[in-house]
Amino acid sequence: MGTSGQSVSRMLIRVLTERMFKHLRKWFVTRFGGHSRQRARLVSKDGRCNIEFGNVEAQSRFIFFVDIWTTVLDLKWRYKMTIFITAFLGSWFLFGLLWYVVAYIHKDLPEFHPSANHTPCVDNINGLTSAFLFSLETQVTIGYGFRCVTEQCATAIFLLIFQSILGVIINSFMCGAILAKISRPKKRAKTITFSKNAVISKRAGKLCLLIRVANLRKSLLIGSHIYGKLLKTTVTPEGETIILDQININFVVDAGNENLFFISPLTIYHVIDHHSPFFHMAAENLLQQDFELVVFLDGTVESTSATCQVRTSYVPEEVLWGYRFAPIVSKTKEGKYRVDFHNFSKTVEVETPHCAMCLYNEKDARARMKRGYDNPNFILSEMNETDDTKM
């Protein structure tokens, strides 16, 4: 009895160990093997473009400095703040050196032992530090203390005018660049979100690819327009390989794809018909396909009248065949409409044909059964009855 109990225990431990290693192997394959097979994508989920330009000529790089305003706006915040601080500190220090040179040439510094009746160009400049402080006071117009310009030399007056004008230009450019950076429509696009996955299921009797999009602000996007591009590698009949070949994908909602009333989350869909690039795909081979679906939403910000664009992308692993989105809008007892973002990307499995061609063939077959077909070559001929019983 004891020996059989030990055998059962060993067998149970072996089964549990095998299951544990099986789950660990599956976890490692999913965790690390999936990353190694991760597809390269042109547009990330948050809309950033994954592209770099190589072998750009130096002459072409100079064009970025010609359009300096756009270049500064496109810079990241750390670089922009570095330029902001460097521009002010650099101008203060540069003009501080010039004020020190003016005082040195006019022999206003203490080491020249000026006489009691000597009138300096700038009062109370005793060295480089005091010249820097005078430069700062002049450019930021905080008001002079006991250091001020006299009417003794025209060079100091000209330098004062030049620094004041240049300081206004630097202030206008830097403050304007920061304000424009903060108020760019790109920031408004951050409050527009797309569902994590796209789904394929039947809608109004048609096989459709559906995506959910939501506006997280109560302010509307005016004149919104939704469209998509399918990016894939194609080979032309001439043998040319085109990487990132673009195919138009039309997305619509029930009220049309333009001038959307975008106050609540919308489910946009693309009808998979004979003209759709998804028509020849099926549930079994979807993951073997090589494509990237990029979805765009253009609109005008209601508060600023500036146009903005929101974009995201979906690869085959993010397209779920045979699912639909869970309901998200409900009505409360107080009569308000409530949007539950917990179900925003939640999907529900539904019965769906495994390919668009099968759905259309099935519908054609049903239509034939209902209509029936007449045979124009069929001729009904009447035959006379004969009495075969006569002898």
Coordinates of C-alpha atoms in Angstrom, one line a residue:
M1 CA 0.0 0.0 0.0
G2 CA 2.9 2.4 0.9
T3 CA 4.7 1.6 -2.4
S4 CA 1.6 2.3 -4.5
G5 CA 1.1 5.6 -2.6
Q6 CA 4.6 6.6 -3.4
S7 CA 4.2 5.8 -7.0
V8 CA 1.1 7.9 -7.3
S9 CA 2.9 10.7 -5.5
R10 CA 5.8 10.5 -8.0
M11 CA 3.5 10.4 -10.9
L12 CA 1.5 13.4 -9.6
I13 CA 4.7 15.4 -9.1
R14 CA 5.9 14.5 -12.6
V15 CA 2.6 15.6 -14.1
L16 CA 2.7 18.9 -12.2
T17 CA 6.3 19.5 -13.1
E18 CA 5.6 18.9 -16.8
R19 CA 2.7 21.3 -16.8
M20 CA 4.7 23.9 -15.0
F21 CA 7.5 23.7 -17.5
K22 CA 5.0 23.8 -20.3
H23 CA 3.4 27.0 -19.0
L24 CA 6.9 28.5 -18.5
R25 CA 7.9 27.7 -22.0
K26 CA 4.7 29.2 -23.4
W27 CA 5.3 32.3 -21.3
F28 CA 8.9 32.7 -22.5
V29 CA 7.9 32.2 -26.2
T30 CA 5.0 34.8 -25.8
R31 CA 7.1 37.2 -23.9
F32 CA 10.4 37.2 -25.7
G33 CA 9.7 35.3 -29.0
G34 CA 6.9 37.8 -29.8
H35 CA 9.3 40.7 -29.5
S36 CA 11.8 39.2 -31.9
R37 CA 9.0 38.7 -34.5
Q38 CA 7.6 42.2 -33.9
R39 CA 6.8 43.9 -37.1
A40 CA 8.4 47.1 -38.1
R41 CA 5.8 49.8 -38.3
L42 CA 5.9 53.2 -40.0
V43 CA 3.4 54.9 -37.6
S44 CA 3.4 54.1 -33.9
K45 CA 0.2 53.8 -31.9
D46 CA 0.5 57.4 -30.6
G47 CA 1.0 58.8 -34.2
R48 CA 4.8 59.3 -34.3
C49 CA 6.4 58.4 -37.6
N50 CA 9.2 55.8 -37.5
I51 CA 11.4 57.0 -40.3
E52 CA 14.9 58.4 -40.6
F53 CA 16.7 60.2 -43.5
G54 CA 20.2 59.2 -44.4
N55 CA 22.9 60.6 -46.6
V56 CA 21.3 64.1 -46.7
E57 CA 23.6 66.6 -48.3
A58 CA 25.0 69.4 -46.2
Q59 CA 23.5 71.9 -48.6
S60 CA 20.1 70.4 -47.9
R61 CA 20.6 70.6 -44.1
F62 CA 21.2 74.3 -44.5
I63 CA 17.6 74.6 -45.6
F64 CA 16.5 73.9 -42.0
F65 CA 18.2 77.1 -40.9
V66 CA 16.5 79.1 -43.6
D67 CA 13.2 78.0 -42.2
I68 CA 14.4 78.7 -38.6
W69 CA 10.9 79.2 -37.2
T70 CA 9.6 75.7 -38.1
T71 CA 12.9 74.2 -37.0
V72 CA 12.6 75.8 -33.5
L73 CA 9.0 74.7 -33.2
D74 CA 9.8 71.1 -34.1
L75 CA 12.6 70.9 -31.5
K76 CA 12.1 68.9 -28.4
W77 CA 11.5 70.8 -25.2
R78 CA 15.0 70.1 -23.8
Y79 CA 16.7 71.6 -26.9
K80 CA 14.3 74.5 -27.0
M81 CA 14.9 75.4 -23.4
T82 CA 18.7 75.1 -23.9
I83 CA 18.4 77.6 -26.9
F84 CA 16.2 79.8 -24.8
I85 CA 18.7 80.0 -21.9
T86 CA 21.7 80.2 -24.1
A87 CA 20.2 83.1 -26.2
F88 CA 19.6 85.3 -23.1
L89 CA 22.8 84.4 -21.2
G90 CA 24.9 84.7 -24.3
S91 CA 23.5 88.1 -25.3
W92 CA 23.9 89.4 -21.8
F93 CA 27.5 88.3 -21.6
L94 CA 28.3 89.5 -25.1
F95 CA 27.0 93.0 -24.4
G96 CA 28.7 92.9 -21.0
L97 CA 32.0 92.5 -22.8
L98 CA 31.2 95.4 -25.1
W99 CA 30.3 97.6 -22.2
Y100 CA 33.5 96.7 -20.6
V101 CA 35.4 97.5 -23.8
V102 CA 33.7 100.9 -24.0
A103 CA 34.7 101.6 -20.4
Y104 CA 38.2 100.4 -21.0
I105 CA 38.7 102.5 -24.2
H106 CA 37.3 105.6 -22.4
K107 CA 39.5 104.9 -19.4
D108 CA 36.6 104.8 -17.0
L109 CA 37.9 101.8 -15.0
P110 CA 39.5 102.3 -11.5
E111 CA 42.9 101.0 -12.7
F112 CA 43.3 104.1 -14.9
H113 CA 42.9 106.4 -11.8
P114 CA 40.5 108.8 -13.5
S115 CA 40.5 112.4 -12.2
A116 CA 37.7 113.8 -10.0
N117 CA 36.2 115.8 -12.8
H118 CA 36.2 112.8 -15.2
T119 CA 32.8 111.9 -16.7
P120 CA 32.6 108.2 -17.6
C121 CA 30.4 106.8 -20.5
V122 CA 28.6 104.6 -17.9
D123 CA 28.6 105.5 -14.3
N124 CA 29.9 102.9 -11.7
I125 CA 31.3 100.3 -14.1
N126 CA 34.3 99.0 -12.1
G127 CA 35.0 95.7 -13.9
L128 CA 33.6 92.8 -15.9
T129 CA 31.1 91.8 -13.3
S130 CA 29.5 95.3 -13.1
A131 CA 29.5 95.5 -16.9
F132 CA 27.6 92.2 -17.1
L133 CA 25.0 93.5 -14.5
F134 CA 24.6 96.7 -16.5
S135 CA 24.1 94.7 -19.7
L136 CA 21.4 92.6 -18.0
E137 CA 19.6 95.7 -16.6
T138 CA 19.6 97.3 -20.0
Q139 CA 18.3 94.3 -22.0
V140 CA 15.5 93.2 -19.6
T141 CA 14.6 96.8 -18.8
I142 CA 14.3 96.3 -15.1
G143 CA 15.4 99.9 -14.4
Y144 CA 18.8 101.3 -13.6
G145 CA 20.2 101.7 -10.1
F146 CA 23.3 103.8 -9.7
R147 CA 24.8 102.5 -13.0
C148 CA 23.5 104.5 -16.0
V149 CA 24.6 105.9 -19.4
T150 CA 25.8 109.5 -19.6
E151 CA 25.9 111.8 -22.6
Q152 CA 29.7 111.9 -22.6
C153 CA 30.3 109.5 -25.6
A154 CA 28.1 108.6 -28.6
T155 CA 29.5 105.0 -28.7
A156 CA 27.7 104.2 -25.4
I157 CA 24.4 105.7 -26.6
F158 CA 24.6 103.7 -29.9
L159 CA 25.4 100.5 -28.0
L160 CA 22.5 101.2 -25.7
I161 CA 20.0 101.6 -28.6
F162 CA 21.4 98.5 -30.4
Q163 CA 21.1 96.3 -27.3
S164 CA 17.6 97.5 -26.5
I165 CA 16.4 96.7 -30.1
L166 CA 18.1 93.3 -30.2
G167 CA 16.8 92.4 -26.7
V168 CA 13.2 93.1 -27.9
I169 CA 13.7 90.9 -30.9
I170 CA 15.1 88.0 -28.8
N171 CA 12.3 88.3 -26.3
S172 CA 9.7 88.3 -29.1
F173 CA 11.1 85.3 -30.9
M174 CA 11.8 83.2 -27.8
C175 CA 8.5 83.9 -26.0
G176 CA 6.6 83.5 -29.3
A177 CA 8.3 80.2 -30.0
I178 CA 7.4 78.8 -26.5
L179 CA 3.8 80.1 -26.7
A180 CA 3.4 78.5 -30.2
K181 CA 4.9 75.3 -29.0
I182 CA 2.4 75.1 -26.1
S183 CA -0.6 76.0 -28.3
R184 CA 0.2 73.8 -31.3
P185 CA -2.7 71.7 -32.5
K186 CA -0.6 68.6 -32.1
K187 CA -1.3 68.9 -28.3
R188 CA -5.1 68.9 -29.0
A189 CA -4.6 65.6 -30.9
K190 CA -3.4 64.0 -27.7
T191 CA -7.0 64.0 -26.4
I192 CA -8.2 62.0 -29.4
T193 CA -7.8 58.3 -28.9
F194 CA -8.3 55.2 -31.0
S195 CA -9.1 51.7 -29.9
K196 CA -6.2 49.4 -29.2
N197 CA -7.4 46.9 -31.8
A198 CA -9.4 46.9 -35.0
V199 CA -12.1 44.2 -35.4
I200 CA -13.7 42.5 -38.4
S201 CA -17.3 41.4 -38.1
K202 CA -20.7 41.7 -39.9
R203 CA -22.5 45.1 -39.8
A204 CA -25.8 45.6 -41.6
G205 CA -25.3 42.3 -43.5
K206 CA -21.8 43.3 -44.8
L207 CA -18.4 42.3 -43.6
C208 CA -16.7 45.3 -42.2
L209 CA -13.4 46.4 -40.5
L210 CA -14.3 48.5 -37.5
I211 CA -12.3 50.9 -35.4
R212 CA -13.5 53.0 -32.4
V213 CA -12.4 56.6 -31.9
A214 CA -13.2 58.9 -29.0
N215 CA -12.8 62.6 -28.2
L216 CA -11.8 63.1 -24.6
R217 CA -12.7 66.7 -24.5
K218 CA -16.2 68.2 -24.6
S219 CA -15.1 70.8 -27.2
L220 CA -15.8 69.5 -30.7
L221 CA -13.5 69.0 -33.7
I222 CA -15.2 70.9 -36.5
G223 CA -15.3 69.5 -40.0
S224 CA -13.7 66.2 -39.0
H225 CA -12.7 63.8 -41.8
I226 CA -11.6 60.2 -41.4
Y227 CA -9.7 58.2 -44.0
G228 CA -7.0 55.5 -44.0
K229 CA -4.0 54.2 -45.9
L230 CA -2.9 50.6 -46.3
L231 CA 0.9 50.3 -46.4
K232 CA 2.3 47.1 -47.9
T233 CA 5.1 45.9 -50.1
T234 CA 4.0 45.2 -53.7
V235 CA 5.6 44.0 -56.8
T236 CA 4.6 45.7 -60.1
P237 CA 4.1 43.7 -63.4
E238 CA 7.5 45.1 -64.5
G239 CA 9.2 43.5 -61.5
E240 CA 9.7 46.7 -59.5
T241 CA 9.4 46.2 -55.7
I242 CA 7.6 49.1 -54.0
I243 CA 8.1 49.3 -50.2
L244 CA 5.4 51.2 -48.3
D245 CA 3.0 51.2 -51.3
Q246 CA -0.1 53.2 -50.3
I247 CA -3.7 52.0 -50.9
N248 CA -6.7 54.2 -50.1
I249 CA -9.0 52.9 -47.4
N250 CA -12.4 54.5 -47.1
F251 CA -13.9 54.7 -43.6
V252 CA -17.4 55.8 -42.9
V253 CA -19.9 56.1 -40.1
D254 CA -23.6 55.8 -40.3
A255 CA -23.9 59.6 -40.9
G256 CA -21.1 59.8 -43.4
N257 CA -17.3 60.4 -43.2
E258 CA -17.3 64.2 -43.2
N259 CA -18.6 66.9 -40.8
L260 CA -18.9 64.4 -37.9
F261 CA -20.8 65.3 -34.8
F262 CA -17.8 64.1 -32.7
I263 CA -19.2 64.6 -29.2
S264 CA -19.3 60.9 -28.2
P265 CA -17.1 57.9 -29.2
L266 CA -17.7 56.8 -32.8
T267 CA -17.3 53.4 -34.5
I268 CA -15.9 53.9 -38.0
Y269 CA -16.0 51.1 -40.4
H270 CA -14.6 50.0 -43.8
V271 CA -16.8 47.8 -45.9
I272 CA -14.9 44.8 -47.2
D273 CA -16.3 44.4 -50.7
H274 CA -14.8 43.4 -54.1
H275 CA -12.8 46.7 -54.2
S276 CA -11.3 46.4 -50.8
P277 CA -7.7 45.1 -50.3
F278 CA -9.0 43.0 -47.4
F279 CA -11.4 41.0 -49.7
H280 CA -9.0 38.2 -50.4
M281 CA -7.9 37.8 -46.8
A282 CA -9.4 35.3 -44.4
A283 CA -9.3 34.6 -40.7
E284 CA -6.9 31.7 -41.2
N285 CA -4.2 33.7 -43.1
L286 CA -4.7 37.2 -41.6
L287 CA -1.6 36.9 -39.3
Q288 CA 0.5 35.8 -42.2
Q289 CA -0.3 39.0 -44.1
D290 CA 2.3 41.8 -44.3
F291 CA 0.5 45.2 -44.1
E292 CA 0.1 48.3 -41.9
L293 CA -3.2 50.1 -41.7
V294 CA -2.8 53.8 -40.9
V295 CA -5.9 55.7 -39.9
F296 CA -6.1 59.5 -40.0
L297 CA -8.6 62.0 -38.5
D298 CA -8.4 65.6 -39.6
G299 CA -10.4 68.4 -38.0
T300 CA -10.4 72.0 -36.9
V301 CA -10.1 72.8 -33.2
E302 CA -13.2 74.6 -32.0
S303 CA -11.5 76.9 -29.5
T304 CA -8.5 78.0 -31.7
S305 CA -9.7 77.4 -35.3
A306 CA -6.4 75.6 -35.9
T307 CA -6.4 72.4 -37.9
C308 CA -5.0 69.2 -36.4
Q309 CA -4.4 65.6 -37.5
V310 CA -4.6 62.5 -35.3
R311 CA -3.2 59.2 -36.6
T312 CA -2.6 55.7 -35.5
S313 CA -1.8 52.3 -37.1
Y314 CA -2.7 48.7 -36.9
V315 CA -0.7 45.6 -37.9
P316 CA -2.2 42.2 -38.5
E317 CA -1.7 41.1 -34.9
E318 CA -3.9 44.0 -33.8
V319 CA -6.8 43.1 -36.2
L320 CA -9.2 40.7 -34.5
W321 CA -11.4 38.6 -36.9
G322 CA -14.8 37.7 -35.5
Y323 CA -15.2 40.3 -32.8
R324 CA -17.2 43.5 -32.3
F325 CA -16.8 46.3 -29.8
A326 CA -18.7 46.2 -26.5
P327 CA -21.4 48.9 -25.9
I328 CA -19.9 52.1 -24.4
V329 CA -22.8 54.7 -24.2
S330 CA -25.6 54.4 -21.8
K331 CA -28.3 56.6 -20.3
T332 CA -28.5 57.4 -16.6
K333 CA -31.7 57.8 -14.5
E334 CA -31.1 61.6 -14.5
G335 CA -31.4 61.7 -18.3
K336 CA -27.7 62.2 -19.0
Y337 CA -25.7 60.1 -21.5
R338 CA -22.7 58.3 -19.9
V339 CA -19.7 57.1 -21.7
D340 CA -17.9 54.2 -20.0
F341 CA -14.3 54.2 -21.2
H342 CA -13.7 50.9 -19.4
N343 CA -15.3 49.2 -22.4
F344 CA -13.6 51.5 -25.0
S345 CA -11.3 48.8 -26.4
K346 CA -13.2 45.8 -25.0
T347 CA -14.3 43.3 -27.7
V348 CA -16.9 40.6 -27.8
E349 CA -16.6 37.5 -29.9
V350 CA -19.4 37.1 -32.5
E351 CA -20.2 34.7 -35.3
T352 CA -18.5 36.0 -38.4
P353 CA -17.8 34.4 -41.9
H354 CA -14.1 33.5 -42.1
C355 CA -13.7 35.4 -45.4
A356 CA -15.5 38.1 -47.3
M357 CA -15.6 35.9 -50.5
C358 CA -17.5 33.3 -48.6
L359 CA -20.1 35.8 -47.3
Y360 CA -20.7 37.2 -50.8
N361 CA -20.9 33.7 -52.4
E362 CA -23.4 32.7 -49.7
K363 CA -25.5 35.8 -50.3
D364 CA -25.5 35.2 -54.1
A365 CA -26.6 31.6 -53.6
R366 CA -29.5 32.7 -51.4
A367 CA -30.5 35.3 -54.0
R368 CA -30.5 32.6 -56.7
M369 CA -32.7 30.3 -54.7
K370 CA -35.2 33.1 -54.1
R371 CA -35.2 34.3 -57.8
G372 CA -34.8 31.1 -59.6
Y373 CA -33.8 31.0 -63.3
D374 CA -35.9 30.4 -66.4
N375 CA -34.5 28.2 -69.2
P376 CA -35.2 30.0 -72.5
N377 CA -34.4 26.9 -74.5
F378 CA -37.1 24.8 -72.8
I379 CA -40.2 24.2 -75.1
L380 CA -43.3 22.7 -73.8
S381 CA -44.8 20.4 -76.5
E382 CA -48.3 18.8 -76.1
M383 CA -48.8 15.2 -76.9
N384 CA -52.1 13.6 -78.0
E385 CA -53.3 10.7 -76.0
T386 CA -53.7 7.5 -77.9
D387 CA -55.9 4.5 -77.0
D388 CA -53.6 1.6 -76.9
T389 CA -56.3 -0.8 -75.9
K390 CA -57.8 -1.0 -79.4
M391 CA -57.1 -4.2 -81.1

